[in-house]
Coordinates of C-alpha atoms (C1' of nucleotides) in Angstrom, one line a residue:
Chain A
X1 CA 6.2 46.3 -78.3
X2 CA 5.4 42.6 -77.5
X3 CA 8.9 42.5 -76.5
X4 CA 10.6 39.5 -75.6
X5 CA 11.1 39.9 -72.1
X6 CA 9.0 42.2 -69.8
X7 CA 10.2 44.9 -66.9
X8 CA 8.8 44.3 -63.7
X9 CA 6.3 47.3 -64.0
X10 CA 4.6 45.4 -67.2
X11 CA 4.7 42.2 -65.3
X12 CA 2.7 43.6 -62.5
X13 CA 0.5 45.1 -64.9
X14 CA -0.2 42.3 -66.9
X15 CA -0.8 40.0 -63.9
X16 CA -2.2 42.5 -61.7
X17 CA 0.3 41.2 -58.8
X18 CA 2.5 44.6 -57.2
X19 CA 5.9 44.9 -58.2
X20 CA 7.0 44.2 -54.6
X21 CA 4.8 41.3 -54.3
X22 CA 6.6 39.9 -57.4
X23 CA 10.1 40.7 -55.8
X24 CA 8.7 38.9 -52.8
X25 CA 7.9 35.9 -54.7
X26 CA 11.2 36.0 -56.3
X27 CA 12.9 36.0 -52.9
X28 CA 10.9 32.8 -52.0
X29 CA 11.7 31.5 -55.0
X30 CA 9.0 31.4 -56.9
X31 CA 9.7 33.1 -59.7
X32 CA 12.9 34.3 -61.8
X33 CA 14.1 36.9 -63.5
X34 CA 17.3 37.4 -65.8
X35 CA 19.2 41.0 -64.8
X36 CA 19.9 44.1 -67.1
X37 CA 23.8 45.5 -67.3
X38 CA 22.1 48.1 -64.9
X39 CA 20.6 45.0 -62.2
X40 CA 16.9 45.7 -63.4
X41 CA 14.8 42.4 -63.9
X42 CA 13.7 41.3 -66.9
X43 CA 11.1 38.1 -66.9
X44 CA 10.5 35.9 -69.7
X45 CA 7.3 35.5 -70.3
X46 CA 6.8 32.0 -69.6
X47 CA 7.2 34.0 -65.8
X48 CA 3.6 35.0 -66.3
X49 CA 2.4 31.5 -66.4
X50 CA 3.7 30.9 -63.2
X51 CA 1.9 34.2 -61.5
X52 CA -0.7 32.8 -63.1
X53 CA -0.6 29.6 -61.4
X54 CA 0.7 31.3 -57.8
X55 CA -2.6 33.2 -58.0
X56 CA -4.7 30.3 -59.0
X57 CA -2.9 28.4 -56.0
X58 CA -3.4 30.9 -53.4
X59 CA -6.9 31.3 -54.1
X60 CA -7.1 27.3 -53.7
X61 CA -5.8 27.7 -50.3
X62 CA -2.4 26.9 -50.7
X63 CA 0.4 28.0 -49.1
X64 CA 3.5 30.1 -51.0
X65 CA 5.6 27.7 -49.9
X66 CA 4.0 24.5 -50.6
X67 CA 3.1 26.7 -54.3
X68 CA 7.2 26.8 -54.2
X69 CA 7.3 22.8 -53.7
X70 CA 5.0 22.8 -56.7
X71 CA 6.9 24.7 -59.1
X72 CA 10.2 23.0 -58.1
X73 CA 8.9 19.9 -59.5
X74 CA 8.1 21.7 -63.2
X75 CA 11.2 20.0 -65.3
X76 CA 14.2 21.6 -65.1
X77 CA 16.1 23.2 -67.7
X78 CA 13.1 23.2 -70.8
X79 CA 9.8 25.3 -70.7
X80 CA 7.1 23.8 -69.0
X81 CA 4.9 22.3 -71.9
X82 CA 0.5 23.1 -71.6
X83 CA 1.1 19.6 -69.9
X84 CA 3.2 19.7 -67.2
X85 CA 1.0 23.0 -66.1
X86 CA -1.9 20.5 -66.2
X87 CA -0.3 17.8 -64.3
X88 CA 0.0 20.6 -61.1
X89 CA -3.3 21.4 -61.9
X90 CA -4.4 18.1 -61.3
X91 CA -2.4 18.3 -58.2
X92 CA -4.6 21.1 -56.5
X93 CA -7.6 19.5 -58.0
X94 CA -7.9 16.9 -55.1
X95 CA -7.3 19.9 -52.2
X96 CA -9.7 22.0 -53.9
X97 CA -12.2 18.8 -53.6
X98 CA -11.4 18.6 -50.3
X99 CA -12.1 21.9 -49.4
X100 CA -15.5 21.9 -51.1
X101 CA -16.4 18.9 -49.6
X102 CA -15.3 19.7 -46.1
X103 CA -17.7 23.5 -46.8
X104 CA -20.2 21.7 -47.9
X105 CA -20.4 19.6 -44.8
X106 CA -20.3 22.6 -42.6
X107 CA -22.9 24.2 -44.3
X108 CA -25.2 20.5 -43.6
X109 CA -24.1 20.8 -40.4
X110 CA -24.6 24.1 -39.8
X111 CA -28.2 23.7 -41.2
X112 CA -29.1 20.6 -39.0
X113 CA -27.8 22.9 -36.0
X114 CA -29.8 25.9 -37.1
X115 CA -32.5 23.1 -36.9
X116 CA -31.9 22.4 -33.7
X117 CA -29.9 25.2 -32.1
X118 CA -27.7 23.2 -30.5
X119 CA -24.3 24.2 -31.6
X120 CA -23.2 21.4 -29.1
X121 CA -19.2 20.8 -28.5
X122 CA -19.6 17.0 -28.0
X123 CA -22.4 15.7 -30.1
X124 CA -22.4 18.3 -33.2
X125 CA -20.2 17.0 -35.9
X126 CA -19.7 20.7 -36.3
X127 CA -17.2 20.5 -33.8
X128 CA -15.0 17.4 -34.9
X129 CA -10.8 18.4 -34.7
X130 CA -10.5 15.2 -37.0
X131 CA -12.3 16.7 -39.8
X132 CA -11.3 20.4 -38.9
X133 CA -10.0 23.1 -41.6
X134 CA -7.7 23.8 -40.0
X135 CA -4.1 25.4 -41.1
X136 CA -7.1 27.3 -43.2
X137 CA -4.8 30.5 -43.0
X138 CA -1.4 31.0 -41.7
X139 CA -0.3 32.2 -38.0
X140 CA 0.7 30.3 -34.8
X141 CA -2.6 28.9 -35.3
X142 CA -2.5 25.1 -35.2
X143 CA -4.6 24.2 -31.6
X144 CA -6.9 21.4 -33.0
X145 CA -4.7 18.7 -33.6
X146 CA -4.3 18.4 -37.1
X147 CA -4.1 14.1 -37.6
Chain B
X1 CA -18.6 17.7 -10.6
X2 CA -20.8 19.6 -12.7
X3 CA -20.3 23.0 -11.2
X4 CA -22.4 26.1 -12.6
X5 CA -19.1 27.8 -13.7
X6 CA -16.1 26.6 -15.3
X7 CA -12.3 27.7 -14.6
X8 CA -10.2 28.8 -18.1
X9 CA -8.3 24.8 -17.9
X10 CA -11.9 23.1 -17.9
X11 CA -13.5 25.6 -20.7
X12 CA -10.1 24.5 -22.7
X13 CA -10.6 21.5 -22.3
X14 CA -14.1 21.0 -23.5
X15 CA -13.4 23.9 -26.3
X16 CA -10.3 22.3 -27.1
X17 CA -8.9 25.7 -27.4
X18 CA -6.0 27.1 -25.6
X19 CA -6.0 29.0 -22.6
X20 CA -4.2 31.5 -24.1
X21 CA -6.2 31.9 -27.1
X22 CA -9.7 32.2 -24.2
X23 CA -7.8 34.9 -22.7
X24 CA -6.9 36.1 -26.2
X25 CA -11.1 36.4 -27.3
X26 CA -11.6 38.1 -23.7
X27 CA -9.4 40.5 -24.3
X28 CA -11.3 41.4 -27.6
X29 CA -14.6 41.5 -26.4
X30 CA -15.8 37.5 -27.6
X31 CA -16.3 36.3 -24.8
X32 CA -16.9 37.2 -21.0
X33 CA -16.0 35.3 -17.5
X34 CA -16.7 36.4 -13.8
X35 CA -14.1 36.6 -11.6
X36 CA -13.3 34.8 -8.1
X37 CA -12.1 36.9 -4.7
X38 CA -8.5 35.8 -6.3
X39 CA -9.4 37.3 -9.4
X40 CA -9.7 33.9 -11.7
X41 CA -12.3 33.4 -14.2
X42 CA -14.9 31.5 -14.1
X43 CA -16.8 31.1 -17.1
X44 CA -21.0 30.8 -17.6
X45 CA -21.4 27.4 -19.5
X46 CA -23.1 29.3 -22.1
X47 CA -19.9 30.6 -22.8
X48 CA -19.4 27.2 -23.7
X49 CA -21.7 27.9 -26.7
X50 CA -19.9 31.6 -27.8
X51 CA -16.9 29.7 -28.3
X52 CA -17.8 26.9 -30.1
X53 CA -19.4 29.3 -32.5
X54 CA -16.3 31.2 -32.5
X55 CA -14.2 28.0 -34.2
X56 CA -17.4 27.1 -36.1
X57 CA -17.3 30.6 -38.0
X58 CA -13.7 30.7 -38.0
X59 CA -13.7 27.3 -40.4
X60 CA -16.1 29.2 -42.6
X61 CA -13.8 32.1 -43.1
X62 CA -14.8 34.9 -40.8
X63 CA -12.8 37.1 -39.0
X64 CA -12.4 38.1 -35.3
X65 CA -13.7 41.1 -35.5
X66 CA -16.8 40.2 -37.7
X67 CA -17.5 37.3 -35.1
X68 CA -17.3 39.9 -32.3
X69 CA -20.1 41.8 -34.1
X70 CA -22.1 38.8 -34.9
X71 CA -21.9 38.1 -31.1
X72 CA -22.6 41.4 -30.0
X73 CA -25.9 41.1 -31.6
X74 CA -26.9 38.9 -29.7
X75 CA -29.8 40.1 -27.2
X76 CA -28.0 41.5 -23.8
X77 CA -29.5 40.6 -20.5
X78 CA -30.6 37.1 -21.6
X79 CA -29.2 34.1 -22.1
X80 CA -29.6 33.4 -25.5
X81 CA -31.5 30.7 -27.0
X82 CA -31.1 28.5 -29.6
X83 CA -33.4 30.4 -32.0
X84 CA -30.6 33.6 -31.2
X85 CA -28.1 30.6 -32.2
X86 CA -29.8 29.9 -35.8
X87 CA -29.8 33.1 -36.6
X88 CA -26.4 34.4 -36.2
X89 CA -25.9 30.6 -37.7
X90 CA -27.9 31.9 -40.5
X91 CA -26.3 34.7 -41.1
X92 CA -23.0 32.6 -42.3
X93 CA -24.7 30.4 -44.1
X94 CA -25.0 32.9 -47.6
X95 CA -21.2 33.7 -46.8
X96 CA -20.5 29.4 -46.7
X97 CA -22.5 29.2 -49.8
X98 CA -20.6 32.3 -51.9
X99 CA -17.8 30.5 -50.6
X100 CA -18.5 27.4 -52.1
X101 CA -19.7 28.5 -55.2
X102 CA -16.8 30.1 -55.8
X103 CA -14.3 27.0 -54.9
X104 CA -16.8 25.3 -57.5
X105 CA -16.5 27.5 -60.1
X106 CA -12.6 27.5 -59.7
X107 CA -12.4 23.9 -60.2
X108 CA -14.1 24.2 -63.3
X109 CA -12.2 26.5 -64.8
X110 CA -9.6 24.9 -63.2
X111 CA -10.8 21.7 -65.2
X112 CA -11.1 23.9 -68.2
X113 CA -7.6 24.7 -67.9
X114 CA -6.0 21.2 -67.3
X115 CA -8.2 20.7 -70.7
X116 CA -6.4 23.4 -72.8
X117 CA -2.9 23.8 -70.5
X118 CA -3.7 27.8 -71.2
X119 CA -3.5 29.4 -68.0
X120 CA -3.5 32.3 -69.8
X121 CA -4.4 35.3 -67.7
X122 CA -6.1 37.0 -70.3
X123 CA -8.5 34.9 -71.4
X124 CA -9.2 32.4 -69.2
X125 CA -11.7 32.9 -66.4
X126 CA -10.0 31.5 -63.9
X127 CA -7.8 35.1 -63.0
X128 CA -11.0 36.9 -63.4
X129 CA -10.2 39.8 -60.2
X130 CA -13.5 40.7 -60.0
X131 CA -14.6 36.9 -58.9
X132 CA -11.9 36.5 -56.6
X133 CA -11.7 34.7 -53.8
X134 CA -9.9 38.0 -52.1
X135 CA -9.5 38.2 -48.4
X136 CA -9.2 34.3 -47.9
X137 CA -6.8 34.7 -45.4
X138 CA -5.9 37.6 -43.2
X139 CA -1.9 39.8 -43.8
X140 CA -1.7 42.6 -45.8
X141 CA -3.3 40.9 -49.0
X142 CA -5.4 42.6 -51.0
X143 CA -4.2 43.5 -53.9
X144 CA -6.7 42.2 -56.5
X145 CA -9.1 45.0 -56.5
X146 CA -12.3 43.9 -54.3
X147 CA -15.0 44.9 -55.7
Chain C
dC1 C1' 22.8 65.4 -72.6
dT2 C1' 19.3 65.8 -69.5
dC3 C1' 15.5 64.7 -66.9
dG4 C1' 11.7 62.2 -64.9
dA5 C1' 9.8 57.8 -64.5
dA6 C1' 10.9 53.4 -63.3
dC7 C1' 13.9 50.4 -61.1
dC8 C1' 17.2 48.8 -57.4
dT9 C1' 18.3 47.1 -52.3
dC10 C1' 17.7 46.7 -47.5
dA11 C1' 15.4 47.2 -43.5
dA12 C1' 11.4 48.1 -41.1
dC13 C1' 6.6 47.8 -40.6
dC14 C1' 1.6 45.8 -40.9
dG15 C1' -2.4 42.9 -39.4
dA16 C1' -4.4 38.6 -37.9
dA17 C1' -4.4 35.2 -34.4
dC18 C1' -2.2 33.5 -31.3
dT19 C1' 1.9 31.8 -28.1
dT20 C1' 5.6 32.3 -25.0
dC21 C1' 8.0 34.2 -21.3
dA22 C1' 9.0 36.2 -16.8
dC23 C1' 7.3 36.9 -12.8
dC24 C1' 3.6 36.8 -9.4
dT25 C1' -0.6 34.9 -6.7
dC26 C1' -4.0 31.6 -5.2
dA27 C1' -5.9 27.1 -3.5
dA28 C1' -5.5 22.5 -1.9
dG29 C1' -3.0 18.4 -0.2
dG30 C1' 0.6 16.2 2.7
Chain D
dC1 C1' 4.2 25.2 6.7
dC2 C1' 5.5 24.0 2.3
dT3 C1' 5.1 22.7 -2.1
dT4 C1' 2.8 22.0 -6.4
dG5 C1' 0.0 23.2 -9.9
dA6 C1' -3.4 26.1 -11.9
dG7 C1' -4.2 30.7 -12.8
dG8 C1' -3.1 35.9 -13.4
dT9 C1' -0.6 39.9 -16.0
dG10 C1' 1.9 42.5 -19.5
dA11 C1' 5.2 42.6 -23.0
dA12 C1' 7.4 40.6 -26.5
dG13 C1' 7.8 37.0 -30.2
dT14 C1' 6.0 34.2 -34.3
dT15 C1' 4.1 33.2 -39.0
dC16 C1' 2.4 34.6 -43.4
dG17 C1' 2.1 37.5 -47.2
dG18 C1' 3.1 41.1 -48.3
dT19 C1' 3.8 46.9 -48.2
dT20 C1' 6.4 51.0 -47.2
dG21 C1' 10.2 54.0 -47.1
dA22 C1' 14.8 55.8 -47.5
dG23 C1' 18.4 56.4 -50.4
dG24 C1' 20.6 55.5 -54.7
dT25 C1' 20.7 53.9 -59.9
dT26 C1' 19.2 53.1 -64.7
dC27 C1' 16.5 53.7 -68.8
dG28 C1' 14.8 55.9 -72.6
dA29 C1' 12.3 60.0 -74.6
dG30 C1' 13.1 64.6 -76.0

DNA sequence: CTCGAACCTCAACCGAACTTCACCTCAAGG
DNA sequence: CCTTGAGGTGAAGTTCGGTTGAGGTTCGAG
């Protein structure tokens, strides 16, 4: 036990993320694994770290791909140290800000309109493209233009 | 000007949502239109006010479907008035403010994190399944049991 | 050595929320 | 009368974040 690397059945286990999901993110390139003589994955378990921090990051609102973007810019070739894990950290910090501000407007908004019962397209600031959510979850979605 | 109906191009244009996507909620039961001898629609302004709540609930995270229920509650026969608004209004607000207590709380432990550089999945509270933010966004997601 | 559980790949499928396309009709202006 | 543009339909396509399934291989306990 506590082995040095981990099969992709205890790495699911451990971060509670399917096996294909992990393959998936492998794919993407999110993740890595070294190969067995037989072609089964083994991760080092520095790999759970960075589940750890796709989860974290998805739950932020972030996209896999932009999560990808993020973990491309960890320093190549040594093991990410507790502070370059903080430094992406930090990155998110200002989107998850964002998001909780931008909520937390709605949710004024929504009360000053429950007041009212307007739920006006021109004057409600409910209704404002420039200050949308948008991109909030994937999809040909994008009709507000996002500035 | 100022007609008592409005075609699909003038209801997307004050929406700001696409014709498509207006034919899109019709065809799922959000929102309704009459039709001309040459079988156009022409839309009630109060459907002016389904749609906007339509994008107003879709910022806060609700589904389609769930906004299709929310809007078949409202009283049939009548037009609805803006005490029917605040209440369906209402109804979002405890999902907005679960939400946003959640976001909080993951930018504390987020914060906690950046402190230590642990991102341990273990210990730290941040991958915590049973809090999760689950079902953000829509695709076949869930994997974090949801309580 | 054998056997079942775990793993492999590749391709197809899912659901949400739309868009795009091909093809057709309707309404109004010149 | 002709054209132009807005509107209509149904089917198929797109993106994201995966899952599912078929068919085959490997690992490790007994």
């Amino acid at each position: 036990m506590h082995e040095a690397t981990l099969t992709i059945g205890q790495l699911a286990d451990r971060s509670g993320v399917a096996p294909s999901a992990l393959r998936y993110y492998e794919r993407l390139g999110l993740i890595h694994a070294a190969r067995t003589g037989g072609n089964q994955r083994r991760y080092a378990r520095t790999e759970l770290r960075r589940v750890a921090f796709i989860r974290i990051s998805q739950q932020i609102g972030v996209s896999l791909d932009e999560i990808r973007e993020a973990l491309d810019s960890l320093p190549a070739g040594r093991t990410p140290t507790p502070e370059d894990w903080a430094a992406l950290s930090l990155a998110w910090r200002d989107r998850l800000d964002e998001r909780i501000r931008l909520l937390g407007k709605l949710r004024d908004d929504l009360d000053g309109c429950i007041g009212c019962g307007c739920l006006s397209l021109q004057r409600c600031t409910l209704y404002n493209p420039g200050d949308s959510l948008a991109g909030e979850g994937p999809g040909a979605r994008l009709m507000l233009p996002r500035d």
